[in-house]
Structures are given as structure tokens and as C-alpha cells.
PDB file of C-alpha atoms and ligand atoms in Angstrom:
ATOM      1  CA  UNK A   1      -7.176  40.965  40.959  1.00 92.00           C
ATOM      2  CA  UNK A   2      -3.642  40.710  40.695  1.00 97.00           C
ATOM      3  CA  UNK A   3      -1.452  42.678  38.389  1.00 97.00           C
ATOM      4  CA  UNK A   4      -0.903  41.751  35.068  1.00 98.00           C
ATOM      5  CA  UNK A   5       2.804  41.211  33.848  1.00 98.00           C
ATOM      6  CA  UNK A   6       3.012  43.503  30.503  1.00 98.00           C
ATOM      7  CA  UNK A   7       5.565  42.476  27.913  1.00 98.00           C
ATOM      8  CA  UNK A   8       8.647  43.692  27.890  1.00 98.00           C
ATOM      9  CA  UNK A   9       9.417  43.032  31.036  1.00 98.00           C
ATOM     10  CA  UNK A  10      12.446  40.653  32.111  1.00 98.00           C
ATOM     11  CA  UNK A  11      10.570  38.401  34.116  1.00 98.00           C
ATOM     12  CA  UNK A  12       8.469  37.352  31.106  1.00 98.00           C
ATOM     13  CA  UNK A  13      11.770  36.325  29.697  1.00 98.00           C
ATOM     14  CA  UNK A  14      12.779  34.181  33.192  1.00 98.00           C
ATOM     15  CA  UNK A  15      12.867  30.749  33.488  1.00 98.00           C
ATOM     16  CA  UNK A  16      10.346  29.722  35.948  1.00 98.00           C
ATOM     17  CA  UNK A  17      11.738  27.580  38.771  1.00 98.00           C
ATOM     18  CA  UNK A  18       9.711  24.116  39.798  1.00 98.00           C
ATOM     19  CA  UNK A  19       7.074  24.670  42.818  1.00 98.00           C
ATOM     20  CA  UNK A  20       8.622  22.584  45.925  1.00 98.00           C
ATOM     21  CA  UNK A  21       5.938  22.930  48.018  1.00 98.00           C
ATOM     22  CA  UNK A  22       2.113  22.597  46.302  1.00 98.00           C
ATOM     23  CA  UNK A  23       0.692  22.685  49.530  1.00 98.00           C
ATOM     24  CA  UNK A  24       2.756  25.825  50.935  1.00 98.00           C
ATOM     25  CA  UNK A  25       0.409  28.622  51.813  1.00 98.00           C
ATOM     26  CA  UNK A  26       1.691  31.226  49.948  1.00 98.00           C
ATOM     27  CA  UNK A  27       1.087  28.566  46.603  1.00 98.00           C
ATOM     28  CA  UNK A  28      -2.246  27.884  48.357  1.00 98.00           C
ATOM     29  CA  UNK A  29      -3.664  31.734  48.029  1.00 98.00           C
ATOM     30  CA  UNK A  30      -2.071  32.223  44.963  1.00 98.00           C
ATOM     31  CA  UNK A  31      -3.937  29.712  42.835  1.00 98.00           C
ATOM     32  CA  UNK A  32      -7.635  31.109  43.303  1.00 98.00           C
ATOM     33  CA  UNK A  33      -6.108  34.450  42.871  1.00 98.00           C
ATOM     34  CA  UNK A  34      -4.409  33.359  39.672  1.00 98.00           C
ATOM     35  CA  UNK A  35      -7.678  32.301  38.473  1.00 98.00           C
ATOM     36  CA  UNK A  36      -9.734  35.091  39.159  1.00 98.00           C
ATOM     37  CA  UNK A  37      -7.211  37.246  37.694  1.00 98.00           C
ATOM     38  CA  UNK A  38      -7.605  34.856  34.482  1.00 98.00           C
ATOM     39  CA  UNK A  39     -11.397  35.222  34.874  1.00 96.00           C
ATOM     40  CA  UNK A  40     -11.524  39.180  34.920  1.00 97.00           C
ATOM     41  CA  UNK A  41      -8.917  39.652  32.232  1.00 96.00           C
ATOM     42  CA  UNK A  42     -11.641  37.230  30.100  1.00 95.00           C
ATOM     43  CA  UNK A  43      -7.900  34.963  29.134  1.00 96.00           C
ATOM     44  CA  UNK A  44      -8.521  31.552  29.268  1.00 97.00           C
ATOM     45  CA  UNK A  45      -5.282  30.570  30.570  1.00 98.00           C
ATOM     46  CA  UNK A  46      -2.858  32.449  32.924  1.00 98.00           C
ATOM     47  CA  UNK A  47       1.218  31.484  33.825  1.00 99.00           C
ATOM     48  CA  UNK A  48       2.931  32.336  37.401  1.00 98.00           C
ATOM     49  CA  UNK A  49       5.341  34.693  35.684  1.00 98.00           C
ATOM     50  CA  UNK A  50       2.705  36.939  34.319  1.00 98.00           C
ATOM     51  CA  UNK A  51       1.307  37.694  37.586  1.00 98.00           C
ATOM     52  CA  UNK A  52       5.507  38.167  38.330  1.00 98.00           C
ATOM     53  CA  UNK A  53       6.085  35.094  40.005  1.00 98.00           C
ATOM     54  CA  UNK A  54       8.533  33.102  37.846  1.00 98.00           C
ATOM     55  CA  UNK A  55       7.397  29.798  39.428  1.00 98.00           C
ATOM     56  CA  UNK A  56       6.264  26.518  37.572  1.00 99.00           C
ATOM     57  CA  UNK A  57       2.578  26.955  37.835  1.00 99.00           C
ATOM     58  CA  UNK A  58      -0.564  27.985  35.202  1.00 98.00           C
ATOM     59  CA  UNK A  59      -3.956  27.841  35.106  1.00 98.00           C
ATOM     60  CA  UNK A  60      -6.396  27.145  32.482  1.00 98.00           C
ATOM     61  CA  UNK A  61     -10.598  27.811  32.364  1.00 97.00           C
ATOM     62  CA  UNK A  62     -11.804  25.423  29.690  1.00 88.00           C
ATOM     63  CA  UNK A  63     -14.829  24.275  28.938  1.00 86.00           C
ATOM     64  CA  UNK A  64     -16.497  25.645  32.673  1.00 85.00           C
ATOM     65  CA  UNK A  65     -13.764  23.218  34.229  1.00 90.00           C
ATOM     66  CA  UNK A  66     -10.640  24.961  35.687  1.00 97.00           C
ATOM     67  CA  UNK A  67      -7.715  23.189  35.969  1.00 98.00           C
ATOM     68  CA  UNK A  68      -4.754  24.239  38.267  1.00 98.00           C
ATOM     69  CA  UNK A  69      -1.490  22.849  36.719  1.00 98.00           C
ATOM     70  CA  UNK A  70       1.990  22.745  39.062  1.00 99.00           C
ATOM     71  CA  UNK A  71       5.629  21.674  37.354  1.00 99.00           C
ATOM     72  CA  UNK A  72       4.355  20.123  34.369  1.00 99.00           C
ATOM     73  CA  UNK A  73       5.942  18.023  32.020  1.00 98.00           C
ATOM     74  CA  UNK A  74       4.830  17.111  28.383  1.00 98.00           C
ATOM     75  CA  UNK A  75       5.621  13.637  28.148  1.00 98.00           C
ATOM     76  CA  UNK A  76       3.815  13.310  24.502  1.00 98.00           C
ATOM     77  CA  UNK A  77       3.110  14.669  21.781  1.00 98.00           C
ATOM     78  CA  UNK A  78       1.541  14.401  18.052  1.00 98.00           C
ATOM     79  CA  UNK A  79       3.777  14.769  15.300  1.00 98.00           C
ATOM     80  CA  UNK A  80       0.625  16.615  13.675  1.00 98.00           C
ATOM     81  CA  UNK A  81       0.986  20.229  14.345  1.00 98.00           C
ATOM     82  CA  UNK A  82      -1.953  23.039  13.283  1.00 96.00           C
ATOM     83  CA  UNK A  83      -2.144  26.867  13.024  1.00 97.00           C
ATOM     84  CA  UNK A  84      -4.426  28.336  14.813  1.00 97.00           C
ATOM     85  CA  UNK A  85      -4.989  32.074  16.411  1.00 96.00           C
ATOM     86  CA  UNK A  86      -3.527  32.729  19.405  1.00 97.00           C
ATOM     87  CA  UNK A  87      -3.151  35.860  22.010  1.00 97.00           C
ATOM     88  CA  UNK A  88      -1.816  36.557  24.925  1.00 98.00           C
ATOM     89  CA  UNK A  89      -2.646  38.611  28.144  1.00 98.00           C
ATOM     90  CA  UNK A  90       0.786  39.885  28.726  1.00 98.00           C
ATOM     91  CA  UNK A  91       0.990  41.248  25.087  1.00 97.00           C
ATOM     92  CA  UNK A  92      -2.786  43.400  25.261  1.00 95.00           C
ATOM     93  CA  UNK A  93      -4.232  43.600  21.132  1.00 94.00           C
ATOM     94  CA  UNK A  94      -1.715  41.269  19.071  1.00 96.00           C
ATOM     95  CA  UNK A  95      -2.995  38.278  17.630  1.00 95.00           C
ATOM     96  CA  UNK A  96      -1.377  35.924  14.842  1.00 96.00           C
ATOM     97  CA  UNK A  97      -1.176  32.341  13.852  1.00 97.00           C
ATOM     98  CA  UNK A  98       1.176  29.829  15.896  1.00 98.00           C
ATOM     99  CA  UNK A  99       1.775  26.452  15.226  1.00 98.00           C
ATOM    100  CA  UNK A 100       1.462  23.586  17.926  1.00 98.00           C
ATOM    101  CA  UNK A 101       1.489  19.613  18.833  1.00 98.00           C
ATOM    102  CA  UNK A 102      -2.735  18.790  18.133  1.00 98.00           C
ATOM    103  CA  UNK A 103      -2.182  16.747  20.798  1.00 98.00           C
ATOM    104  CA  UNK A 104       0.015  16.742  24.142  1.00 98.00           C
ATOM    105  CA  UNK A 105      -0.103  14.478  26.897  1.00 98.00           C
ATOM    106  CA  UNK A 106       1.197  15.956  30.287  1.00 98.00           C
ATOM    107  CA  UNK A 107       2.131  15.032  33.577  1.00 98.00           C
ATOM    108  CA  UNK A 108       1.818  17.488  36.274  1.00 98.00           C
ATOM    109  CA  UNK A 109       0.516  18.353  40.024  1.00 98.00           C
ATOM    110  CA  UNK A 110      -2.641  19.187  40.863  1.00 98.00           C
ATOM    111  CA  UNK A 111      -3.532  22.147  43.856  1.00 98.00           C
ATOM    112  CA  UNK A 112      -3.536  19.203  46.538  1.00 98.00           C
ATOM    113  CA  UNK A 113       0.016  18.181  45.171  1.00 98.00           C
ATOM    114  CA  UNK A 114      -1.465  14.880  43.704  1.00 98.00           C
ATOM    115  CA  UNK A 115       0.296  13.527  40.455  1.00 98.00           C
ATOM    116  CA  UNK A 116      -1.707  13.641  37.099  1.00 98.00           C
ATOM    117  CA  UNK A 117      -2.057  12.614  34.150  1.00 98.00           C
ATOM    118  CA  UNK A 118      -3.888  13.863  31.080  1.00 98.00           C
ATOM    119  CA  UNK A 119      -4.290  13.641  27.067  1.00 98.00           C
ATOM    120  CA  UNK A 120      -5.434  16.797  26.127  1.00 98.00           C
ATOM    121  CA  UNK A 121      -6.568  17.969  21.888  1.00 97.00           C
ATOM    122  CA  UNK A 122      -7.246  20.780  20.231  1.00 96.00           C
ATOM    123  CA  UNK A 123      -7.740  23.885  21.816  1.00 97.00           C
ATOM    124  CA  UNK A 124      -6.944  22.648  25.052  1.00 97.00           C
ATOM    125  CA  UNK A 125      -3.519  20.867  23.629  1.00 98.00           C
ATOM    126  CA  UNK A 126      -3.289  24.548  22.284  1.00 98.00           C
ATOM    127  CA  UNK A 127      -3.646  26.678  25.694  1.00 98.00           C
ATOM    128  CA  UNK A 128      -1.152  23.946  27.053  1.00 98.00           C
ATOM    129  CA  UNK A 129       1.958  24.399  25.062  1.00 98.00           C
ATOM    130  CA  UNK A 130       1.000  28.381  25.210  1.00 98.00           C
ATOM    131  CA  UNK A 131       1.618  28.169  28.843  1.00 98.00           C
ATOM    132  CA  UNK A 132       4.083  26.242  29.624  1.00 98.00           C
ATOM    133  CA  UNK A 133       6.241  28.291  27.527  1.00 98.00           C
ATOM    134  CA  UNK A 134       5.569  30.904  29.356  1.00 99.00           C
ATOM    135  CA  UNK A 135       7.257  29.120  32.202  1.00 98.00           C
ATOM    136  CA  UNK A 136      10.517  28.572  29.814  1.00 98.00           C
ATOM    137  CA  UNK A 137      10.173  32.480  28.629  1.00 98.00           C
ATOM    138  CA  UNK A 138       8.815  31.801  25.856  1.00 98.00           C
ATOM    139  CA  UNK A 139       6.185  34.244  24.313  1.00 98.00           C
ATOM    140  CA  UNK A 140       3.762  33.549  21.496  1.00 98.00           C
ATOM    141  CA  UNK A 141       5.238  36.580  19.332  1.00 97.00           C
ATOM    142  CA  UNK A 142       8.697  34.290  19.207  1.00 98.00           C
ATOM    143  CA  UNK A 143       6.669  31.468  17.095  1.00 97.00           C
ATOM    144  CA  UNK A 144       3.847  34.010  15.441  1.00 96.00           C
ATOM    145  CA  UNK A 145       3.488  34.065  11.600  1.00 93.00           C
ATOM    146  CA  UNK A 146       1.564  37.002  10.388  1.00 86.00           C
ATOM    147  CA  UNK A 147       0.752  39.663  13.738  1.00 90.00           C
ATOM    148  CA  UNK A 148      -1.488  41.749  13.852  1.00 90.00           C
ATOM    149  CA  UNK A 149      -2.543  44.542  15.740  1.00 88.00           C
ATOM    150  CA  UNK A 150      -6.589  44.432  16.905  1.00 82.00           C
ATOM    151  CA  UNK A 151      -7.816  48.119  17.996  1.00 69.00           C
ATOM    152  CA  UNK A 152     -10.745  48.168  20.137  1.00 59.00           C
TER     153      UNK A 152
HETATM  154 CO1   CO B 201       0.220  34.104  27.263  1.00 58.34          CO
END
């Protein structure tokens, strides 16, 4: 598992630079590494920076379908916004309300480096927008209403 990015720490705060290579080997090993880390930390989405690589690349785990998703681009988006609960791995315990686009439509690259396209709603639209501003330094506390601290 790789190490986890805590907040505050700079590079959470970095713009992420675009991946020029998708099929470079160093991207190659990083992605199922990215996503195990995701898949032991129980998050169900996981930027490059917080794993301290302040690259253009996330992954998501939704719905038993992983998707790996390289310099993407929202090219859409609802005018309809909800609140909804959202946390973060790089900030351990907080939890609050953040508003976001229902509905975002993306354009990215895929692990083979193959362009895509998709529509994505709801939660999904929701982990989205989460991590791609994580590639613009952009934290979930910056947009939160009402935070809260959840002991365990
Ligand atoms: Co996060």
C-alpha cells in the first residue's frame, strides 16, 4: 500500500501537472497500486497527489467497476447542484456537506491511453468533481458547510 498524503501538506495544495505518457511504466505500476491503496483505505476514490505525486490522474471504485481516469476534463455540467456528505482520505474523521454539479460529463484517458467519454450522476458525478479538485488543490474542507469531527 502506498502512503497516504495527510493534509496539511503542500503537495495537497499543488497543481497537478497533465500525464504525457499513459503508457509510461512508471504510470503503468502506479495505477493498480493507486487502487489498492484506495481499496485498503475503504475510500472510494483516490487522486495522484495524495499518494504525493502531483500528476493528473485518480481513480474511482464504484459500483464493483473501477475506473482509472488520466488528464480529465469536465466538458459538462448540470446547472442543478445538491448537498450531499462528503470525506476525504487525506483529511482522516471530518465529514460535512459540499455542494456539486448532479451531473458532469467528462472527457479523459483511460490506463491504455484511449480517449473517453462519459455522463456520469449522482454519487458518481459526486466522487468526480471531489477528485479532480484534488488535482487543482482543491480540498473538500475549502467548499464544506457544517464539519464535523467523527471519533471512532
Ligand atoms: Co479526497
Amino acid at each position: 500500500m502506498l502512503k497516504l498524503i495527510i493534509h496539511p501538506n503542500p503537495i495537497l495544495r499543488t497543481k497537478s501537472q497533465k500525464v504525457t505518457d499513459v503508457l509510461d511504466s512508471k504510470i503503468q505500476k502506479l495505477i493498480p497500486e493507486m487502487l489498492e491503496t484506495m481499496k485498503d483505505s475503504n475510500g472510494v476514490g483516490l487522486a495522484a497527489p495524495q499518494i504525493g505525486q502531483n500528476i493528473r490522474l485518480l481513480v474511482i471504485g464504484h459500483k464493483d467497476k473501477d475506473l482509472v481516469i488520466i488528464n480529465p476534463k469536465i466538458i459538462k455540467k448540470s446547472l442543478l447542484k445538491d448537498w450531499d456528505e462528503e470525506g476525504c482520505l487525506s483529511i482522516p474523521h471530518k465529514y460535512g456537506q459540499v455542494k456539486r454539479h448532479k451531473s458532469v460529463t467528462i472527457k479523459y484517458l483511460n490506463e491504455g491511453g484511449q480517449e473517453q467519454t462519459i455522463k456520469a450522476n449522482g454519487l458518481l458525478a459526486r466522487i468526480i468533481q471531489h477528485e479532480i479538485d484534488h488535482l487543482d488543490g482543491i480540498l473538500f474542507i475549502d467548499k464544506v458547510k457544517d464539519l464535523a469531527d467523527i471519533e471512532y
